[in-house]
Amino acid sequence: MSKARACIVNGGNEFLSQKTVKDCINSALKRFPDAQVVSLDAAHAGKNELMQASSPSLLSDKTILFVDNIQNASESAGDFLTVLAKQSAEETCDTILICRKAAGIKGKRLFDRLKKAGAAVESVPDLKKAKDRLNFVFQCFENRKRRVNAEAAQLLVSVLGEDIGQLYAMCCQLCFDFDENPVSLKTVESFMTAYPSVTGFNIADRAMAGDSAGAIAQARTAVKTGTAPVAIIAALAMNLRLSAQAAALHSGALSRSEIKSAPWQLEKAQRNLRGWNSETMSYAVRTLAWADEQNKAGKTDSMTALEYAIETIALRGRNMTEEKCDYRDGIEIATGNKAENGAKI
């Protein structure tokens, strides 16, 4: 965290933005333990409220003033914040100013003025890309002087990546509960058994490994204990799509730069290509789409459809045909297929 007496937390993911603000406030409190913290929202607080908040108090010699949503500040409030940012740089100033601006161009003029007045900038990443979320997980462990296996990190992102706050909390909890270093995939899987997608990934891995009986038995148990079949189908589809991309890479239909998956995931998919050919993989994709439609439509044979899809993958599509391995049509597979009934995986 910046030790500047005026700073702007700029844009980025909402959870990380709020966390950065808390870190800035805590950093200021370490330097000035007796300071009082005042929080205002620029959307509702005008110049007079800001002046009152930053004025000397009988309770404390120092004030840590946090002003949220400065992109919504009025012109007069913006003028006052600019002056305060300039004054905060001086040791004699009693106010430490922390501002937060939401992502976007709104408020850029005030942002530039505050920056010019001496405010430091704490830029917050948005973590919209899977690669950035994966790096975030690694960083969470590194900050605690810990490490995590790449496969374990990827599982965390796959399951919790849409909720950065939950992802961060899970990383912290793993570091607190387990002493192993690095934290392994097995540990993460055992810790996250309550998440349906984790169960789905385990079933998908078994199916891709050719363990039809084991995958079906685990799927039946998972469904009985509350896991939705569509969650299992989604995991099966993810594994199959990656294998299709690996096939397309092998045939030259796709380049490595066009495949966004982590290297270890692609290597795992390449190892699973043995026994597949273009026609059988395409058939497996269509079978998954059909099983997905059966389950989403609430058909009576939905569980049978799921089990048939698992068996199709475990048998490398050989319940349709037997052919020599061939990747010539990999690009068609990698871009996805539609089932005849219109369902799509």
C-alpha positions as a printed NumPy array, in Angstrom:
array([[  0.   ,   0.   ,   0.   ],
       [  1.08 ,   3.551,  -0.777],
       [  2.137,   5.645,   2.212],
       [  1.017,   8.837,   0.502],
       [ -1.259,  11.017,   2.59 ],
       [ -3.654,  11.292,  -0.37 ],
       [ -4.481,   8.403,  -2.679],
       [ -7.055,   7.26 ,  -5.225],
       [ -8.223,   3.655,  -5.479],
       [ -9.025,   3.408,  -9.156],
       [-11.44 ,   1.049, -10.944],
       [-11.098,  -2.71 , -11.091],
       [-12.986,  -5.597,  -9.541],
       [-15.477,  -4.466,  -6.895],
       [-14.293,  -6.851,  -4.185],
       [-10.618,  -6.007,  -4.757],
       [-11.446,  -2.314,  -4.863],
       [-13.148,  -2.456,  -1.472],
       [-10.306,  -4.562,  -0.08 ],
       [ -7.746,  -2.043,  -1.34 ],
       [ -9.641,   0.769,   0.384],
       [ -9.599,  -1.193,   3.661],
       [ -5.888,  -1.844,   3.253],
       [ -5.234,   1.861,   2.669],
       [ -7.229,   2.81 ,   5.75 ],
       [ -5.475,   0.177,   7.875],
       [ -2.1  ,   1.353,   6.602],
       [ -2.966,   4.921,   7.614],
       [ -4.17 ,   3.749,  11.034],
       [ -0.843,   2.019,  11.654],
       [  0.895,   5.357,  11.165],
       [ -1.743,   7.332,  13.045],
       [ -3.412,   4.951,  15.552],
       [ -5.446,   7.706,  17.172],
       [ -6.916,   9.049,  13.926],
       [-10.666,   8.978,  13.443],
       [-12.038,   7.441,  10.24 ],
       [-14.817,   9.273,   8.402],
       [-16.506,   7.781,   5.317],
       [-18.572,   9.781,   2.853],
       [-20.143,   9.068,  -0.529],
       [-19.468,  11.774,  -3.091],
       [-22.833,  11.04 ,  -4.691],
       [-24.548,  12.498,  -1.602],
       [-21.897,  14.572,   0.199],
       [-21.267,  18.089,  -1.052],
       [-18.527,  20.595,  -0.32 ],
       [-19.925,  21.538,   3.113],
       [-20.012,  17.902,   4.312],
       [-16.455,  17.382,   3.088],
       [-15.253,  20.525,   4.838],
       [-16.901,  19.475,   8.088],
       [-15.472,  15.963,   7.887],
       [-11.923,  17.22 ,   7.338],
       [-12.076,  19.937,  10.018],
       [-10.191,  19.506,  13.338],
       [-12.02 ,  17.403,  15.927],
       [-11.998,  17.321,  19.712],
       [-11.786,  13.516,  19.505],
       [ -8.602,  13.262,  17.457],
       [ -5.793,  15.335,  15.963],
       [ -5.893,  13.358,  12.713],
       [ -8.71 ,  12.399,  10.351],
       [ -8.659,   9.633,   7.755],
       [-11.267,  10.773,   5.25 ],
       [-12.542,   8.178,   2.807],
       [-14.597,   9.55 ,  -0.075],
       [-16.312,   6.923,  -2.218],
       [-17.607,   7.281,  -5.79 ],
       [-15.714,  10.453,  -6.649],
       [-16.935,  10.045, -10.23 ],
       [-20.269,  11.357,  -8.901],
       [-18.818,  14.363,  -7.048],
       [-20.264,  17.811,  -7.714],
       [-18.038,  20.483,  -9.224],
       [-17.608,  22.289,  -5.898],
       [-16.917,  19.029,  -4.052],
       [-14.329,  18.139,  -6.691],
       [-12.656,  21.516,  -6.259],
       [-12.463,  21.011,  -2.493],
       [-11.048,  17.477,  -2.845],
       [ -8.376,  18.78 ,  -5.205],
       [ -7.292,  21.423,  -2.694],
       [ -7.391,  18.873,   0.135],
       [ -5.252,  16.426,  -1.864],
       [ -2.626,  19.129,  -2.332],
       [ -2.714,  20.084,   1.365],
       [ -2.558,  16.421,   2.483],
       [  0.92 ,  16.135,   1.003],
       [  2.117,  18.521,   3.708],
       [  3.137,  17.06 ,   7.069],
       [  1.223,  19.786,   8.888],
       [ -2.11 ,  18.709,   7.355],
       [ -4.385,  16.851,   9.77 ],
       [ -6.27 ,  14.921,   7.062],
       [ -5.299,  11.739,   5.24 ],
       [ -7.447,  11.563,   2.096],
       [ -8.466,   8.266,   0.474],
       [-10.724,   8.425,  -2.583],
       [-12.281,   5.686,  -4.664],
       [-13.306,   5.95 ,  -8.311],
       [-15.332,   3.315, -10.15 ],
       [-14.113,   1.887, -13.451],
       [-14.954,   3.878, -16.573],
       [-14.308,   7.313, -18.024],
       [-16.78 ,   9.104, -15.765],
       [-14.865,  11.192, -13.25 ],
       [-11.618,  11.105, -15.233],
       [-11.257,  14.89 , -15.136],
       [-11.381,  14.931, -11.312],
       [ -9.128,  11.877, -11.202],
       [ -6.508,  13.685, -13.29 ],
       [ -6.787,  16.802, -11.121],
       [ -6.313,  14.831,  -7.913],
       [ -3.37 ,  13.   ,  -9.404],
       [ -1.808,  16.283, -10.489],
       [ -2.371,  17.646,  -6.977],
       [ -0.164,  14.869,  -5.601],
       [ -2.541,  11.98 ,  -4.884],
       [ -1.014,   8.533,  -5.381],
       [ -2.93 ,   6.01 ,  -7.482],
       [ -3.74 ,   2.462,  -6.386],
       [ -4.865,   0.755,  -9.613],
       [ -7.092,  -2.29 ,  -9.098],
       [ -7.174,  -5.137, -11.677],
       [-10.562,  -6.2  , -13.043],
       [ -9.714,  -9.945, -13.192],
       [-12.066, -10.519, -16.122],
       [ -9.719, -12.989, -17.813],
       [ -9.236, -16.53 , -16.515],
       [ -5.465, -16.099, -16.716],
       [ -5.647, -13.039, -14.44 ],
       [ -7.799, -14.926, -11.937],
       [ -5.306, -17.79 , -11.939],
       [ -2.453, -15.367, -11.258],
       [ -4.575, -13.843,  -8.49 ],
       [ -4.816, -17.258,  -6.787],
       [ -1.059, -17.772,  -6.999],
       [ -0.548, -14.277,  -5.551],
       [ -2.937, -14.984,  -2.665],
       [ -0.789, -17.949,  -1.639],
       [  2.49 , -16.109,  -2.216],
       [  1.327, -13.263,   0.031],
       [  1.064, -15.832,   2.809],
       [  4.439, -17.354,   1.921],
       [  2.713, -20.442,   0.566],
       [  2.422, -22.178,  -2.791],
       [ -0.344, -24.047,  -4.606],
       [ -0.139, -26.611,  -7.397],
       [ -1.192, -25.377, -10.833],
       [ -3.999, -27.945, -11.098],
       [ -5.318, -27.012,  -7.644],
       [ -5.233, -23.309,  -8.548],
       [ -7.089, -23.993, -11.789],
       [ -9.787, -25.921,  -9.917],
       [-10.271, -22.992,  -7.544],
       [-10.664, -20.611, -10.484],
       [-12.991, -22.957, -12.375],
       [-15.319, -23.329,  -9.401],
       [-15.137, -19.919,  -7.721],
       [-13.74 , -17.615, -10.391],
       [-17.016, -15.75 , -10.87 ],
       [-16.954, -14.591,  -7.241],
       [-13.556, -13.061,  -6.439],
       [-14.484, -12.514,  -2.81 ],
       [-15.315, -16.184,  -2.339],
       [-12.191, -17.177,  -4.276],
       [-10.027, -15.007,  -2.007],
       [-11.701, -16.382,   1.132],
       [-11.126, -19.966,  -0.021],
       [ -7.422, -19.309,  -0.649],
       [ -7.077, -17.805,   2.824],
       [ -8.939, -20.731,   4.399],
       [ -6.762, -23.312,   2.643],
       [ -3.618, -21.583,   3.905],
       [ -5.02 , -21.516,   7.426],
       [ -6.294, -25.115,   7.534],
       [ -3.487, -26.994,   5.782],
       [  0.264, -27.014,   6.371],
       [  1.344, -28.715,   3.133],
       [  3.362, -26.578,   0.763],
       [  2.432, -26.521,  -2.036],
       [ -1.267, -27.156,  -1.447],
       [ -2.207, -30.091,  -3.662],
       [ -5.127, -30.78 ,  -5.994],
       [ -6.23 , -33.636,  -3.726],
       [ -6.432, -31.277,  -0.751],
       [ -8.467, -28.701,  -2.67 ],
       [-10.835, -31.38 ,  -3.984],
       [-11.405, -32.818,  -0.511],
       [-11.944, -29.331,   0.909],
       [-14.491, -28.386,  -1.76 ],
       [-16.673, -31.489,  -1.879],
       [-19.751, -29.333,  -1.255],
       [-19.352, -27.696,  -4.668],
       [-21.19 , -29.64 ,  -7.429],
       [-18.696, -28.583, -10.096],
       [-15.853, -30.25 ,  -8.162],
       [-17.752, -33.538,  -8.198],
       [-18.417, -32.997, -11.898],
       [-14.731, -32.516, -12.644],
       [-13.855, -35.74 , -10.813],
       [-16.466, -37.681, -12.791],
       [-15.276, -36.105, -16.043],
       [-11.671, -37.062, -15.308],
       [-12.707, -40.664, -14.66 ],
       [-14.71 , -40.788, -17.888],
       [-11.855, -39.339, -19.929],
       [ -9.528, -41.904, -18.329],
       [-11.801, -44.7  , -19.606],
       [-13.236, -45.684, -16.21 ],
       [-16.859, -46.004, -17.302],
       [-18.089, -48.001, -14.286],
       [-16.34 , -45.756, -11.752],
       [-17.592, -42.549, -13.382],
       [-21.185, -43.782, -13.592],
       [-21.144, -45.022,  -9.982],
       [-19.806, -41.659,  -8.786],
       [-22.396, -39.822, -10.904],
       [-25.25 , -41.817,  -9.374],
       [-24.004, -41.077,  -5.866],
       [-23.527, -37.392,  -6.689],
       [-27.063, -37.031,  -8.08 ],
       [-28.559, -38.836,  -5.068],
       [-26.759, -36.437,  -2.712],
       [-27.99 , -33.327,  -4.51 ],
       [-25.621, -32.602,  -7.411],
       [-27.542, -31.514, -10.493],
       [-26.894, -33.712, -13.561],
       [-26.386, -30.583, -15.676],
       [-23.396, -29.665, -13.493],
       [-21.832, -33.035, -14.328],
       [-22.639, -32.585, -18.018],
       [-21.02 , -29.145, -17.976],
       [-17.798, -30.631, -16.558],
       [-17.857, -33.435, -19.133],
       [-18.348, -30.871, -21.894],
       [-15.468, -28.728, -20.652],
       [-13.083, -31.698, -20.709],
       [-14.28 , -32.818, -24.127],
       [-13.99 , -29.322, -25.629],
       [-10.41 , -29.083, -24.42 ],
       [ -9.633, -32.485, -25.937],
       [-11.18 , -31.284, -29.193],
       [ -8.961, -28.215, -29.113],
       [ -5.942, -30.437, -28.479],
       [ -6.938, -32.473, -31.532],
       [ -7.254, -29.313, -33.609],
       [ -3.829, -28.183, -32.401],
       [ -2.359, -31.555, -33.383],
       [ -3.853, -31.285, -36.888],
       [ -2.746, -27.67 , -37.321],
       [ -6.316, -26.369, -37.468],
       [ -5.7  , -24.24 , -34.363],
       [ -2.586, -22.483, -33.116],
       [ -1.464, -22.531, -29.469],
       [ -2.211, -18.827, -29.121],
       [ -5.863, -19.499, -30.003],
       [ -6.262, -21.907, -27.076],
       [ -6.743, -20.019, -23.813],
       [ -6.3  , -22.965, -21.457],
       [ -3.321, -23.332, -19.119],
       [ -0.384, -25.419, -20.474],
       [ -0.916, -28.226, -17.955],
       [ -4.579, -28.494, -18.973],
       [ -3.668, -28.77 , -22.642],
       [ -1.   , -31.38 , -21.904],
       [ -3.544, -33.405, -19.95 ],
       [ -6.009, -33.163, -22.846],
       [ -3.333, -34.265, -25.317],
       [ -2.652, -37.354, -23.226],
       [ -6.359, -38.189, -23.389],
       [ -6.48 , -38.119, -27.204],
       [ -5.446, -41.754, -27.618],
       [ -8.341, -43.774, -28.995],
       [-10.325, -40.816, -30.316],
       [-10.912, -39.859, -33.933],
       [-12.751, -36.949, -35.465],
       [-15.994, -38.812, -36.023],
       [-16.229, -40.408, -32.588],
       [-15.373, -37.168, -30.798],
       [-18.02 , -35.334, -32.805],
       [-20.476, -38.067, -31.826],
       [-19.538, -37.645, -28.145],
       [-20.159, -33.886, -28.372],
       [-23.602, -34.485, -29.899],
       [-24.363, -37.093, -27.238],
       [-23.524, -34.595, -24.485],
       [-25.762, -31.994, -26.109],
       [-28.594, -34.529, -26.231],
       [-28.059, -35.487, -22.569],
       [-28.037, -31.802, -21.629],
       [-31.351, -31.264, -23.429],
       [-32.892, -34.346, -21.781],
       [-32.   , -33.057, -18.32 ],
       [-32.978, -29.431, -18.873],
       [-36.3  , -30.527, -20.349],
       [-36.972, -32.772, -17.345],
       [-37.375, -35.934, -19.427],
       [-38.018, -39.182, -17.548],
       [-34.9  , -40.804, -18.984],
       [-32.583, -37.921, -18.032],
       [-30.346, -40.043, -15.785],
       [-30.085, -42.695, -18.472],
       [-29.018, -39.966, -20.888],
       [-26.294, -38.791, -18.49 ],
       [-24.99 , -42.317, -17.997],
       [-24.968, -42.968, -21.746],
       [-22.981, -39.762, -22.281],
       [-20.443, -40.832, -19.642],
       [-20.167, -44.279, -21.252],
       [-19.702, -42.697, -24.699],
       [-16.775, -40.634, -23.458],
       [-15.218, -43.518, -21.505],
       [-15.443, -45.737, -24.622],
       [-13.974, -42.967, -26.807],
       [-17.178, -42.995, -28.842],
       [-16.641, -46.632, -29.834],
       [-20.291, -47.372, -29.078],
       [-20.848, -45.668, -32.422],
       [-17.971, -46.836, -34.61 ],
       [-14.379, -48.107, -34.658],
       [-11.84 , -46.111, -36.657],
       [ -8.142, -45.387, -36.684],
       [ -7.111, -42.205, -34.873],
       [ -7.513, -39.211, -37.182],
       [ -7.358, -35.47 , -36.332],
       [ -7.993, -33.978, -39.775],
       [-11.311, -32.41 , -38.789],
       [-10.136, -31.1  , -35.43 ],
       [-11.109, -27.506, -36.159],
       [-14.75 , -28.489, -36.715],
       [-14.822, -30.274, -33.389],
       [-12.989, -27.552, -31.482],
       [-15.539, -24.929, -32.487],
       [-18.418, -27.03 , -31.109],
       [-21.346, -28.979, -32.54 ],
       [-25.099, -28.84 , -32.261],
       [-27.237, -31.852, -31.602],
       [-30.065, -32.596, -33.967],
       [-32.612, -31.402, -31.412],
       [-30.91 , -27.996, -31.21 ],
       [-29.308, -28.355, -27.801],
       [-25.736, -27.042, -27.657],
       [-22.729, -27.832, -25.526]])
